[in-house]
Coordinates of N, CA and C in Angstrom, one line a residue:
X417 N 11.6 -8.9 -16.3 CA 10.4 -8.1 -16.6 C 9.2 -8.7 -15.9
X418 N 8.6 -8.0 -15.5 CA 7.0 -8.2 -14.5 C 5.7 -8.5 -15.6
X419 N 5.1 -9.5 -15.4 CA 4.1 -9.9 -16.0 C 2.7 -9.4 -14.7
X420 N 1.6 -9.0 -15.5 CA 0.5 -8.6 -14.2 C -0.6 -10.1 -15.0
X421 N -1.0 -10.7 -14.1 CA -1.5 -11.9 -13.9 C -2.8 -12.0 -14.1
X422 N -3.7 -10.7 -12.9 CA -4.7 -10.4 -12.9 C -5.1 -9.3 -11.8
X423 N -6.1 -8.6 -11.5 CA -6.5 -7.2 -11.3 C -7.6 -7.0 -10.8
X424 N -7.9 -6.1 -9.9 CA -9.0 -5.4 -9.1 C -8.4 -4.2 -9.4
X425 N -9.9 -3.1 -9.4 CA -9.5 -2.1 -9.5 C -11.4 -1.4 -8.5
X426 N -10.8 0.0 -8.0 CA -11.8 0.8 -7.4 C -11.9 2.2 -7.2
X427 N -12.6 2.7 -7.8 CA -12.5 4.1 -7.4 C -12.4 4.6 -6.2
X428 N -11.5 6.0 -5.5 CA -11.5 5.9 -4.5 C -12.7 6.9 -3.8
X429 N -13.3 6.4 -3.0 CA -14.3 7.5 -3.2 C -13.4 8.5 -2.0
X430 N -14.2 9.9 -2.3 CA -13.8 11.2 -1.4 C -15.1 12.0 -1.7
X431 N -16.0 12.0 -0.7 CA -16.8 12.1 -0.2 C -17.1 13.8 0.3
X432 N -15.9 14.5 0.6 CA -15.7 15.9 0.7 C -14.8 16.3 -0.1
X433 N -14.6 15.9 -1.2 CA -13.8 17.0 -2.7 C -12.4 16.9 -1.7
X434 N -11.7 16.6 -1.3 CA -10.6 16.8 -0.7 C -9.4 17.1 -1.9
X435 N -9.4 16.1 -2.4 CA -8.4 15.4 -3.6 C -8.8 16.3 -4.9
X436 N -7.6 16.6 -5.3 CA -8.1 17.1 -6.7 C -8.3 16.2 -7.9
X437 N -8.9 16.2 -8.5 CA -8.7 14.9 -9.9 C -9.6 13.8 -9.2
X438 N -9.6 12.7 -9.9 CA -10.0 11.4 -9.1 C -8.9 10.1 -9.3
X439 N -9.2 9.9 -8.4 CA -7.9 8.5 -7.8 C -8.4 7.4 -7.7
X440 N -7.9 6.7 -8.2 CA -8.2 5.1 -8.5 C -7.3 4.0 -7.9
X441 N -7.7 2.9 -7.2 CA -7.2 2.1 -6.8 C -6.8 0.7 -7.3
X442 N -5.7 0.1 -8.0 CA -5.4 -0.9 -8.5 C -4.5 -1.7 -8.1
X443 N -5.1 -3.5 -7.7 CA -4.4 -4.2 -6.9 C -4.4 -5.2 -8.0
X444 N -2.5 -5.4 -8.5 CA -2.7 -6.3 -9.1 C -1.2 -7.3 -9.0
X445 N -1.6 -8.4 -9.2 CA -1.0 -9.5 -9.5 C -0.1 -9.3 -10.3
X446 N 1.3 -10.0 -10.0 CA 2.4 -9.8 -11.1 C 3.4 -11.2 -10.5
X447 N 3.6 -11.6 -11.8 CA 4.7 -12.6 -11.6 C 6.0 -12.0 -12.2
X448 N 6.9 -12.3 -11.6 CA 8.5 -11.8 -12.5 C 9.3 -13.0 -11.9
X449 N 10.3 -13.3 -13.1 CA 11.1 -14.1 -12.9 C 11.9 -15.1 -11.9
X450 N 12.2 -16.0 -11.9 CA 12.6 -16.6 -10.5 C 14.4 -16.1 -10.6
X451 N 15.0 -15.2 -11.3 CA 16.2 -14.7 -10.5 C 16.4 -13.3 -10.7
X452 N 14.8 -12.8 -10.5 CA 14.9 -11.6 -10.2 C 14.7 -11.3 -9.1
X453 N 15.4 -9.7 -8.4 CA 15.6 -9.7 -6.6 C 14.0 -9.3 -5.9
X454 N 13.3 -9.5 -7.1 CA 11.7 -9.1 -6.5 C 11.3 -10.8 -6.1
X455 N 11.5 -11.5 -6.8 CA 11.3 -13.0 -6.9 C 10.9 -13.4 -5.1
X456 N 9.5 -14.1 -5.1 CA 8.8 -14.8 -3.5 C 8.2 -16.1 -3.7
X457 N 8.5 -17.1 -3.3 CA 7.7 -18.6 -4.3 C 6.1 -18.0 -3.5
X458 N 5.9 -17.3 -2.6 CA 4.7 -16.5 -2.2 C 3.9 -15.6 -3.0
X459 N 4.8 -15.1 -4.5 CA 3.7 -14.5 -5.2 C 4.2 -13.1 -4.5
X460 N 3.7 -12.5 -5.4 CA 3.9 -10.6 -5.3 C 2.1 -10.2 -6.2
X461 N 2.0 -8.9 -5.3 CA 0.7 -8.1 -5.8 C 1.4 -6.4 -5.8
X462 N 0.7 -5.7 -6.7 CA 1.6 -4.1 -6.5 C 0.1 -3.3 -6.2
X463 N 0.2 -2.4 -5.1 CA -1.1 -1.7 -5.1 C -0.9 -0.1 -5.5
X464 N -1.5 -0.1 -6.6 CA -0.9 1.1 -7.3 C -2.5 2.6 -7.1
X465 N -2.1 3.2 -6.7 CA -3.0 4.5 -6.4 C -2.5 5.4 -7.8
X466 N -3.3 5.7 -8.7 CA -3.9 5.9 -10.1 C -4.7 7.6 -10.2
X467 N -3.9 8.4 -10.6 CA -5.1 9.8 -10.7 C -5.0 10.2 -11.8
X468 N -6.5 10.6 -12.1 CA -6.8 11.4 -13.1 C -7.1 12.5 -13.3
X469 N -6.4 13.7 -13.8 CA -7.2 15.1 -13.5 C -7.1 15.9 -14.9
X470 N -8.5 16.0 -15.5 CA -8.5 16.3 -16.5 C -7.6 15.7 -17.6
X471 N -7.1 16.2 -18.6 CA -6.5 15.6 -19.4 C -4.8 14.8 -19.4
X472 N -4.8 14.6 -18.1 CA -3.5 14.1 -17.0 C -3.7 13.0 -16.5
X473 N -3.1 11.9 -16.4 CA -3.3 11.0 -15.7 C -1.8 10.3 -15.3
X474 N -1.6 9.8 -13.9 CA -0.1 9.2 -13.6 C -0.8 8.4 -12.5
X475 N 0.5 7.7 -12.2 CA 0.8 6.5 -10.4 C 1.0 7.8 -9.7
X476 N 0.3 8.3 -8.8 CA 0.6 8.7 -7.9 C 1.5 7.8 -6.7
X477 N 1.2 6.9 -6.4 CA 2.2 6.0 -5.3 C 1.8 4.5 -6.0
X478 N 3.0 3.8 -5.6 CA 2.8 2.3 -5.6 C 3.6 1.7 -4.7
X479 N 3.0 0.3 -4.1 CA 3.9 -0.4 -3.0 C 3.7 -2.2 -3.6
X480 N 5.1 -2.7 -3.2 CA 4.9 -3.9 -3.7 C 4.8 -4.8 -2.0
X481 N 3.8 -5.9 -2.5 CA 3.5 -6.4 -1.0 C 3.9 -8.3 -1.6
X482 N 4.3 -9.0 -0.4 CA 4.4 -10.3 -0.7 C 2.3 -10.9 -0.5
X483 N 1.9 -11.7 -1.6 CA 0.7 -12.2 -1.2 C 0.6 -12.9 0.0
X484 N 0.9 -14.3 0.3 CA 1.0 -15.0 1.1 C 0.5 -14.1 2.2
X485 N 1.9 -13.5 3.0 CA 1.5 -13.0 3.6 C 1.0 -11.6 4.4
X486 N 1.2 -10.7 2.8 CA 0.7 -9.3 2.9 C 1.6 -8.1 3.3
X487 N 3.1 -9.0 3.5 CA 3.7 -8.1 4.3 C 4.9 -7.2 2.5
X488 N 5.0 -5.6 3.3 CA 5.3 -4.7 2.5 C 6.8 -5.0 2.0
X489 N 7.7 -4.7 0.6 CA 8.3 -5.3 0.5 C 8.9 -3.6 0.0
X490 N 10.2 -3.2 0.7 CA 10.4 -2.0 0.1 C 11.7 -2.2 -0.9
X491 N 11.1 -2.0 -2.0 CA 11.7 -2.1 -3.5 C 11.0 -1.0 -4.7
X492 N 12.0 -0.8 -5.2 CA 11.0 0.0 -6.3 C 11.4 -0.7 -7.7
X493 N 10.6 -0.1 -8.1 CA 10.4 -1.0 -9.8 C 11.5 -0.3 -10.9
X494 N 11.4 -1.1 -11.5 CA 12.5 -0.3 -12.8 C 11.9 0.8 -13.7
X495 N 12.2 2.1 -14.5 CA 11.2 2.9 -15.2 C 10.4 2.1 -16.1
X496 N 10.8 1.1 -16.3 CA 10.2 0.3 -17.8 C 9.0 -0.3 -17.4
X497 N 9.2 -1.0 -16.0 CA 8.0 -1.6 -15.1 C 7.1 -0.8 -14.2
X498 N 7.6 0.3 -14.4 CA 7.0 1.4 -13.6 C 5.6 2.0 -15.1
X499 N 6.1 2.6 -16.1 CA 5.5 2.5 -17.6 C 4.7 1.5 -17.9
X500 N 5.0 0.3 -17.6 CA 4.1 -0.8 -18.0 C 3.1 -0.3 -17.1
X501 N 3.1 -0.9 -15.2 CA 2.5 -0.5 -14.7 C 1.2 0.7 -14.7
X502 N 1.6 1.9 -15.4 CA 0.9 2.9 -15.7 C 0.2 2.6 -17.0
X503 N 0.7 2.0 -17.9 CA -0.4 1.7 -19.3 C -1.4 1.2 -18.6
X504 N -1.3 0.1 -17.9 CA -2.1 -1.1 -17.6 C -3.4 -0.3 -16.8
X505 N -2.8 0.5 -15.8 CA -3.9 1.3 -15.1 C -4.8 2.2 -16.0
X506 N -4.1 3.1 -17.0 CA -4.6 4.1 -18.1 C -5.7 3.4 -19.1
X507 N -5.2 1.9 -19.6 CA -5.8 1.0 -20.5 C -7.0 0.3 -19.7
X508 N -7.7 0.3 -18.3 CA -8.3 -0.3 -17.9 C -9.1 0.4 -17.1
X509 N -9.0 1.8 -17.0 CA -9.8 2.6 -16.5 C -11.4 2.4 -16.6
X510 N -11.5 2.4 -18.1 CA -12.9 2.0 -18.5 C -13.6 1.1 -17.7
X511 N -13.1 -0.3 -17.3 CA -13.5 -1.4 -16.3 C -13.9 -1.1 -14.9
X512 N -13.0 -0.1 -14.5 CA -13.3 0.1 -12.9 C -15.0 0.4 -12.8
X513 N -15.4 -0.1 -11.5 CA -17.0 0.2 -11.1 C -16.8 1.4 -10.3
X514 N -17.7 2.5 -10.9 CA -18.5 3.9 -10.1 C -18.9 3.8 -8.8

């Protein structure tokens, strides 16, 4: 199981209404176990794109990246870490800066 460490988050701005709802950007830190196949002694960050549309809110996309050195790591998460993931954005909403 994936622990999140610590967090940035940003609104995304859209400047011509493009997008329906509003979309939020969350870059966060996660450590998970050393014999799990996500496991980098480099550290993992997940950048999760977050929307809100009216009384709706989901992960539209997420990607896991090695820190060190940034590079994209194609895996996907388990439902359970994928749900965590989404509380964590839903529960923190309030914090992001306008």
């Amino acid at each position: 199981m994936l622990t999140i460490t610590e967090y940035e988050a940003e609104k995304v701005k859209d400047p011509f209404r493009i997008l329906q709802g509003t979309r939020y950007e969350f870059k966060l830190d996660i450590e998970v176990p050393d014999d799990d196949e996500l496991y980098t002694e480099n550290g993992l960050y997940v950048r999760v794109i977050y929307k809100v549309d009216e009384d709706q809110s989901a992960i539209v996309k997420y990607e896991i990246y090695e820190k060190t050195t940034g590079q994209y790591l194609d895996f996907d998460l388990e439902e359970d870490e994928v749900g965590l993931l989404e509380n964590f954005c839903r529960d923190h909403l309030d914090e992001v800066d306008e």
